[in-house]
PDB file of C-alpha atoms in Angstrom:
ATOM      1  CA  ARG A  26     -63.172 260.605 298.588  1.00 88.00           C
ATOM      2  CA  LEU A  27     -61.965 261.195 302.126  1.00 85.00           C
ATOM      3  CA  LEU A  28     -63.532 263.822 304.345  1.00 82.00           C
ATOM      4  CA  LYS A  29     -61.521 265.238 307.239  1.00 86.00           C
ATOM      5  CA  LEU A  30     -63.678 265.209 310.346  1.00 85.00           C
ATOM      6  CA  GLY A  31     -61.205 266.751 312.778  1.00 89.00           C
ATOM      7  CA  ASN A  32     -58.033 266.187 314.751  1.00 92.00           C
ATOM      8  CA  PHE A  33     -58.031 263.444 317.353  1.00 95.00           C
ATOM      9  CA  ASP A  34     -55.678 261.908 319.908  1.00 95.00           C
ATOM     10  CA  ALA A  35     -54.766 258.415 318.608  1.00 97.00           C
ATOM     11  CA  PRO A  36     -58.195 257.463 317.213  1.00 97.00           C
ATOM     12  CA  THR A  37     -58.822 253.718 317.084  1.00 98.00           C
ATOM     13  CA  TYR A  38     -62.443 253.461 315.916  1.00 98.00           C
ATOM     14  CA  ILE A  39     -65.484 255.451 314.799  1.00 97.00           C
ATOM     15  CA  ALA A  40     -69.112 254.397 315.249  1.00 97.00           C
ATOM     16  CA  SER A  41     -72.667 255.722 315.156  1.00 97.00           C
ATOM     17  CA  PRO A  42     -75.793 254.464 316.897  1.00 96.00           C
ATOM     18  CA  PRO A  43     -78.443 253.024 314.562  1.00 90.00           C
ATOM     19  CA  GLY A  44     -80.374 255.859 312.898  1.00 92.00           C
ATOM     20  CA  ASP A  45     -78.231 258.594 314.512  1.00 95.00           C
ATOM     21  CA  SER A  46     -76.262 261.201 312.547  1.00 95.00           C
ATOM     22  CA  ARG A  47     -73.658 261.745 315.289  1.00 97.00           C
ATOM     23  CA  ARG A  48     -70.256 260.067 315.082  1.00 97.00           C
ATOM     24  CA  PHE A  49     -68.458 258.708 318.132  1.00 98.00           C
ATOM     25  CA  VAL A  50     -64.660 258.654 317.895  1.00 98.00           C
ATOM     26  CA  VAL A  51     -62.855 256.201 320.173  1.00 98.00           C
ATOM     27  CA  GLN A  52     -59.432 257.414 321.296  1.00 98.00           C
ATOM     28  CA  ARG A  53     -56.751 255.022 322.516  1.00 98.00           C
ATOM     29  CA  ARG A  54     -56.066 256.833 325.806  1.00 98.00           C
ATOM     30  CA  GLY A  55     -59.579 256.077 327.048  1.00 98.00           C
ATOM     31  CA  THR A  56     -62.009 258.702 325.804  1.00 98.00           C
ATOM     32  CA  ILE A  57     -64.858 258.742 323.317  1.00 98.00           C
ATOM     33  CA  VAL A  58     -65.714 262.071 321.721  1.00 98.00           C
ATOM     34  CA  VAL A  59     -68.911 263.029 319.921  1.00 98.00           C
ATOM     35  CA  LEU A  60     -69.015 264.733 316.548  1.00 97.00           C
ATOM     36  CA  LYS A  61     -72.087 266.576 315.354  1.00 96.00           C
ATOM     37  CA  GLY A  62     -71.338 267.193 311.705  1.00 92.00           C
ATOM     38  CA  ARG A  63     -67.728 268.341 311.906  1.00 89.00           C
ATOM     39  CA  LYS A  64     -68.114 269.902 315.358  1.00 95.00           C
ATOM     40  CA  LYS A  65     -66.317 268.031 318.127  1.00 96.00           C
ATOM     41  CA  LEU A  66     -68.122 268.455 321.451  1.00 97.00           C
ATOM     42  CA  SER A  67     -65.944 269.824 324.246  1.00 95.00           C
ATOM     43  CA  GLN A  68     -66.919 267.197 326.837  1.00 97.00           C
ATOM     44  CA  PRO A  69     -66.174 263.535 326.072  1.00 98.00           C
ATOM     45  CA  PHE A  70     -69.064 261.104 325.789  1.00 98.00           C
ATOM     46  CA  LEU A  71     -67.105 258.722 328.035  1.00 98.00           C
ATOM     47  CA  ASP A  72     -63.772 259.010 329.827  1.00 98.00           C
ATOM     48  CA  ILE A  73     -62.327 255.781 331.249  1.00 98.00           C
ATOM     49  CA  SER A  74     -58.698 256.841 330.893  1.00 98.00           C
ATOM     50  CA  ASN A  75     -58.028 255.897 334.536  1.00 98.00           C
ATOM     51  CA  MET A  76     -59.026 252.285 333.720  1.00 98.00           C
ATOM     52  CA  VAL A  77     -57.040 251.828 330.481  1.00 98.00           C
ATOM     53  CA  SER A  78     -53.469 250.598 330.030  1.00 98.00           C
ATOM     54  CA  LEU A  79     -51.402 251.985 327.148  1.00 97.00           C
ATOM     55  CA  GLU A  80     -48.406 249.678 326.853  1.00 96.00           C
ATOM     56  CA  GLY A  81     -47.572 248.428 323.352  1.00 96.00           C
ATOM     57  CA  GLU A  82     -50.818 247.899 321.407  1.00 96.00           C
ATOM     58  CA  GLU A  83     -53.121 248.428 324.396  1.00 97.00           C
ATOM     59  CA  GLY A  84     -55.788 251.061 324.984  1.00 98.00           C
ATOM     60  CA  LEU A  85     -59.466 251.750 324.379  1.00 98.00           C
ATOM     61  CA  LEU A  86     -59.850 249.986 321.046  1.00 98.00           C
ATOM     62  CA  SER A  87     -63.504 250.051 319.942  1.00 98.00           C
ATOM     63  CA  MET A  88     -67.154 250.392 320.871  1.00 98.00           C
ATOM     64  CA  ALA A  89     -70.492 249.046 319.690  1.00 98.00           C
ATOM     65  CA  PHE A  90     -74.017 250.342 320.191  1.00 98.00           C
ATOM     66  CA  ALA A  91     -76.741 247.870 321.112  1.00 98.00           C
ATOM     67  CA  PRO A  92     -79.231 247.402 318.256  1.00 97.00           C
ATOM     68  CA  ASP A  93     -81.918 248.910 320.536  1.00 96.00           C
ATOM     69  CA  TYR A  94     -79.660 251.804 321.654  1.00 97.00           C
ATOM     70  CA  GLU A  95     -82.339 254.424 321.004  1.00 96.00           C
ATOM     71  CA  ARG A  96     -84.542 252.775 323.656  1.00 96.00           C
ATOM     72  CA  SER A  97     -82.025 251.097 325.997  1.00 97.00           C
ATOM     73  CA  GLY A  98     -79.072 253.510 325.824  1.00 98.00           C
ATOM     74  CA  ARG A  99     -76.709 250.527 326.111  1.00 98.00           C
ATOM     75  CA  PHE A 100     -73.306 250.467 324.430  1.00 98.00           C
ATOM     76  CA  TYR A 101     -70.154 248.403 324.833  1.00 98.00           C
ATOM     77  CA  VAL A 102     -66.449 249.207 324.946  1.00 98.00           C
ATOM     78  CA  TYR A 103     -63.402 247.001 324.330  1.00 98.00           C
ATOM     79  CA  TYR A 104     -60.208 248.021 326.144  1.00 98.00           C
ATOM     80  CA  THR A 105     -57.181 246.750 328.030  1.00 98.00           C
ATOM     81  CA  ASP A 106     -57.149 247.208 331.803  1.00 98.00           C
ATOM     82  CA  PRO A 107     -54.109 248.051 334.001  1.00 97.00           C
ATOM     83  CA  GLN A 108     -53.102 244.345 334.011  1.00 96.00           C
ATOM     84  CA  GLY A 109     -53.236 244.318 330.205  1.00 95.00           C
ATOM     85  CA  PHE A 110     -56.268 242.025 330.270  1.00 97.00           C
ATOM     86  CA  ILE A 111     -58.978 242.458 327.646  1.00 98.00           C
ATOM     87  CA  GLN A 112     -62.195 243.927 329.023  1.00 98.00           C
ATOM     88  CA  ILE A 113     -65.592 244.312 327.410  1.00 98.00           C
ATOM     89  CA  ASP A 114     -67.864 246.496 329.508  1.00 98.00           C
ATOM     90  CA  GLN A 115     -71.400 247.750 329.085  1.00 98.00           C
ATOM     91  CA  TYR A 116     -72.425 251.348 329.763  1.00 98.00           C
ATOM     92  CA  ARG A 117     -75.586 253.381 329.323  1.00 98.00           C
ATOM     93  CA  ARG A 118     -76.006 256.908 328.103  1.00 98.00           C
ATOM     94  CA  SER A 119     -77.029 259.502 330.676  1.00 98.00           C
ATOM     95  CA  SER A 120     -80.085 261.776 330.515  1.00 98.00           C
ATOM     96  CA  ASN A 121     -77.897 263.968 328.280  1.00 98.00           C
ATOM     97  CA  PRO A 122     -77.692 262.031 324.983  1.00 97.00           C
ATOM     98  CA  ASP A 123     -74.173 263.392 324.387  1.00 98.00           C
ATOM     99  CA  ARG A 124     -72.815 261.918 327.627  1.00 98.00           C
ATOM    100  CA  ALA A 125     -72.548 258.407 329.015  1.00 98.00           C
ATOM    101  CA  ASP A 126     -73.308 257.562 332.636  1.00 98.00           C
ATOM    102  CA  PRO A 127     -69.902 256.443 334.001  1.00 97.00           C
ATOM    103  CA  GLY A 128     -71.625 254.849 337.008  1.00 97.00           C
ATOM    104  CA  SER A 129     -73.598 252.480 334.767  1.00 98.00           C
ATOM    105  CA  ARG A 130     -70.570 250.265 334.030  1.00 98.00           C
ATOM    106  CA  ARG A 131     -71.225 246.515 334.007  1.00 98.00           C
ATOM    107  CA  SER A 132     -68.585 243.934 333.151  1.00 98.00           C
ATOM    108  CA  VAL A 133     -69.484 241.653 330.263  1.00 98.00           C
ATOM    109  CA  ILE A 134     -66.273 239.605 329.927  1.00 98.00           C
ATOM    110  CA  THR A 135     -62.631 239.668 331.017  1.00 98.00           C
ATOM    111  CA  VAL A 136     -60.004 237.727 329.064  1.00 97.00           C
ATOM    112  CA  PRO A 137     -56.494 237.373 330.543  1.00 95.00           C
ATOM    113  CA  HIS A 138     -53.781 238.493 328.121  1.00 94.00           C
ATOM    114  CA  HIS A 139     -50.216 238.718 329.413  1.00 92.00           C
ATOM    115  CA  ARG A 140     -48.323 240.474 326.609  1.00 94.00           C
ATOM    116  CA  THR A 141     -48.596 244.052 325.371  1.00 94.00           C
ATOM    117  CA  ASN A 142     -49.296 243.267 321.716  1.00 95.00           C
ATOM    118  CA  HIS A 143     -51.884 241.425 319.597  1.00 95.00           C
ATOM    119  CA  LYS A 144     -54.862 242.649 321.632  1.00 96.00           C
ATOM    120  CA  GLY A 145     -57.451 242.426 318.848  1.00 96.00           C
ATOM    121  CA  GLY A 146     -60.107 244.989 319.583  1.00 95.00           C
ATOM    122  CA  GLN A 147     -63.080 244.809 317.233  1.00 95.00           C
ATOM    123  CA  LEU A 148     -66.628 244.870 318.637  1.00 97.00           C
ATOM    124  CA  GLN A 149     -69.668 244.662 316.377  1.00 97.00           C
ATOM    125  CA  PHE A 150     -73.319 243.716 316.646  1.00 98.00           C
ATOM    126  CA  GLY A 151     -74.347 241.395 313.859  1.00 98.00           C
ATOM    127  CA  PRO A 152     -77.661 241.394 311.988  1.00 97.00           C
ATOM    128  CA  ASP A 153     -78.686 238.611 314.404  1.00 98.00           C
ATOM    129  CA  GLY A 154     -78.467 241.053 317.349  1.00 97.00           C
ATOM    130  CA  MET A 155     -75.512 239.208 318.890  1.00 98.00           C
ATOM    131  CA  LEU A 156     -72.258 240.866 319.939  1.00 98.00           C
ATOM    132  CA  TYR A 157     -69.154 239.716 318.079  1.00 98.00           C
ATOM    133  CA  ALA A 158     -65.656 240.406 319.451  1.00 98.00           C
ATOM    134  CA  GLY A 159     -62.269 239.702 317.879  1.00 97.00           C
ATOM    135  CA  PHE A 160     -59.546 238.818 320.385  1.00 96.00           C
ATOM    136  CA  GLY A 161     -55.833 238.949 319.638  1.00 94.00           C
ATOM    137  CA  ASP A 162     -53.773 235.760 319.858  1.00 94.00           C
ATOM    138  CA  GLY A 163     -51.883 236.546 323.052  1.00 91.00           C
ATOM    139  CA  GLY A 164     -48.920 238.422 321.657  1.00 90.00           C
ATOM    140  CA  ALA A 165     -45.303 237.899 320.703  1.00 90.00           C
ATOM    141  CA  GLY A 166     -44.458 236.782 317.171  1.00 87.00           C
ATOM    142  CA  GLY A 167     -45.952 233.656 315.624  1.00 88.00           C
ATOM    143  CA  ASP A 168     -48.387 232.843 318.487  1.00 91.00           C
ATOM    144  CA  PRO A 169     -45.792 230.997 320.649  1.00 92.00           C
ATOM    145  CA  ASP A 170     -48.463 229.973 323.183  1.00 93.00           C
ATOM    146  CA  GLU A 171     -50.508 228.381 320.380  1.00 94.00           C
ATOM    147  CA  ASN A 172     -53.680 230.162 321.496  1.00 95.00           C
ATOM    148  CA  ALA A 173     -55.281 230.769 318.118  1.00 95.00           C
ATOM    149  CA  GLN A 174     -55.750 227.084 317.190  1.00 95.00           C
ATOM    150  CA  ASN A 175     -56.659 225.940 320.716  1.00 97.00           C
ATOM    151  CA  LEU A 176     -60.465 225.774 321.053  1.00 98.00           C
ATOM    152  CA  GLY A 177     -60.096 225.764 324.835  1.00 97.00           C
ATOM    153  CA  ARG A 178     -58.796 229.378 324.836  1.00 97.00           C
ATOM    154  CA  MET A 179     -60.500 232.663 323.921  1.00 96.00           C
ATOM    155  CA  LEU A 180     -57.396 234.325 322.480  1.00 97.00           C
ATOM    156  CA  GLY A 181     -57.061 234.402 318.709  1.00 97.00           C
ATOM    157  CA  LYS A 182     -60.798 233.895 318.185  1.00 97.00           C
ATOM    158  CA  LEU A 183     -63.948 235.624 317.064  1.00 98.00           C
ATOM    159  CA  ILE A 184     -66.587 235.132 319.733  1.00 98.00           C
ATOM    160  CA  ARG A 185     -70.364 235.569 319.555  1.00 98.00           C
ATOM    161  CA  ILE A 186     -72.326 236.328 322.730  1.00 98.00           C
ATOM    162  CA  ASP A 187     -75.659 237.766 323.840  1.00 98.00           C
ATOM    163  CA  PRO A 188     -74.867 240.421 326.477  1.00 98.00           C
ATOM    164  CA  ARG A 189     -77.269 240.690 329.409  1.00 97.00           C
ATOM    165  CA  ALA A 190     -78.642 244.122 330.308  1.00 94.00           C
ATOM    166  CA  GLY A 191     -77.252 243.839 333.849  1.00 94.00           C
ATOM    167  CA  GLY A 192     -73.780 242.602 332.847  1.00 96.00           C
ATOM    168  CA  GLY A 193     -72.387 239.248 331.845  1.00 98.00           C
ATOM    169  CA  TYR A 194     -73.675 237.369 328.819  1.00 98.00           C
ATOM    170  CA  ASP A 195     -75.490 234.336 327.511  1.00 98.00           C
ATOM    171  CA  ILE A 196     -74.111 232.041 324.827  1.00 98.00           C
ATOM    172  CA  PRO A 197     -76.259 231.473 321.739  1.00 98.00           C
ATOM    173  CA  ARG A 198     -77.010 227.764 321.373  1.00 98.00           C
ATOM    174  CA  SER A 199     -76.517 228.198 317.619  1.00 98.00           C
ATOM    175  CA  ASN A 200     -72.794 228.950 318.039  1.00 98.00           C
ATOM    176  CA  PRO A 201     -70.839 226.376 316.001  1.00 98.00           C
ATOM    177  CA  PHE A 202     -68.874 224.960 318.960  1.00 98.00           C
ATOM    178  CA  TYR A 203     -71.720 225.044 321.484  1.00 98.00           C
ATOM    179  CA  LYS A 204     -71.932 221.248 321.718  1.00 97.00           C
ATOM    180  CA  ARG A 205     -68.313 220.372 320.980  1.00 97.00           C
ATOM    181  CA  ARG A 206     -66.512 218.817 323.928  1.00 96.00           C
ATOM    182  CA  GLY A 207     -63.351 220.682 324.932  1.00 96.00           C
ATOM    183  CA  ALA A 208     -64.265 223.833 322.991  1.00 98.00           C
ATOM    184  CA  LEU A 209     -65.364 227.136 324.471  1.00 98.00           C
ATOM    185  CA  LYS A 210     -69.007 227.689 323.563  1.00 98.00           C
ATOM    186  CA  GLU A 211     -68.467 231.411 322.957  1.00 98.00           C
ATOM    187  CA  ILE A 212     -66.234 230.750 319.922  1.00 98.00           C
ATOM    188  CA  TYR A 213     -67.775 231.597 316.574  1.00 98.00           C
ATOM    189  CA  ALA A 214     -64.678 231.329 314.356  1.00 97.00           C
ATOM    190  CA  TYR A 215     -60.981 230.539 314.732  1.00 95.00           C
TER     191      TYR A 215
END
């Protein structure tokens, strides 16, 4: 059965940190709100609305909490920037557990994307502790740029990375295309 949690402004995703009863609702315009039970907190957990584009299928699309969030306070957001490019950024919570520290932003990855649709948007930590991200194919109908089947491009792929605490990422050597010539090592599936 469905349970109504509240009214939101274009929600795109809902997540909870490991072992935490709060729910975090991602809203397309660039905010994340915290729910305690059914009570929506008045201040957003994070507001990056000034950094998010909203053309077509763009916006703040998802978030993922690091597996060690309770200790590290690190979480990740997937959004489109003013150029329409895909951004994955890392943030940390502030001393108030219901608020992020907006000054803690660190870029993890930027992927150029020149159309306003097919942005993808899913972020998830796997049981292996790696961050998985699903990128859209580059937009328009039928993948006219043939991104999804091209192993030399990020678009249209599921990637698997190990984000660094200070920004950026490492690539797991166990990724299936790590040793394949001409393929991006980040790719996990296509």
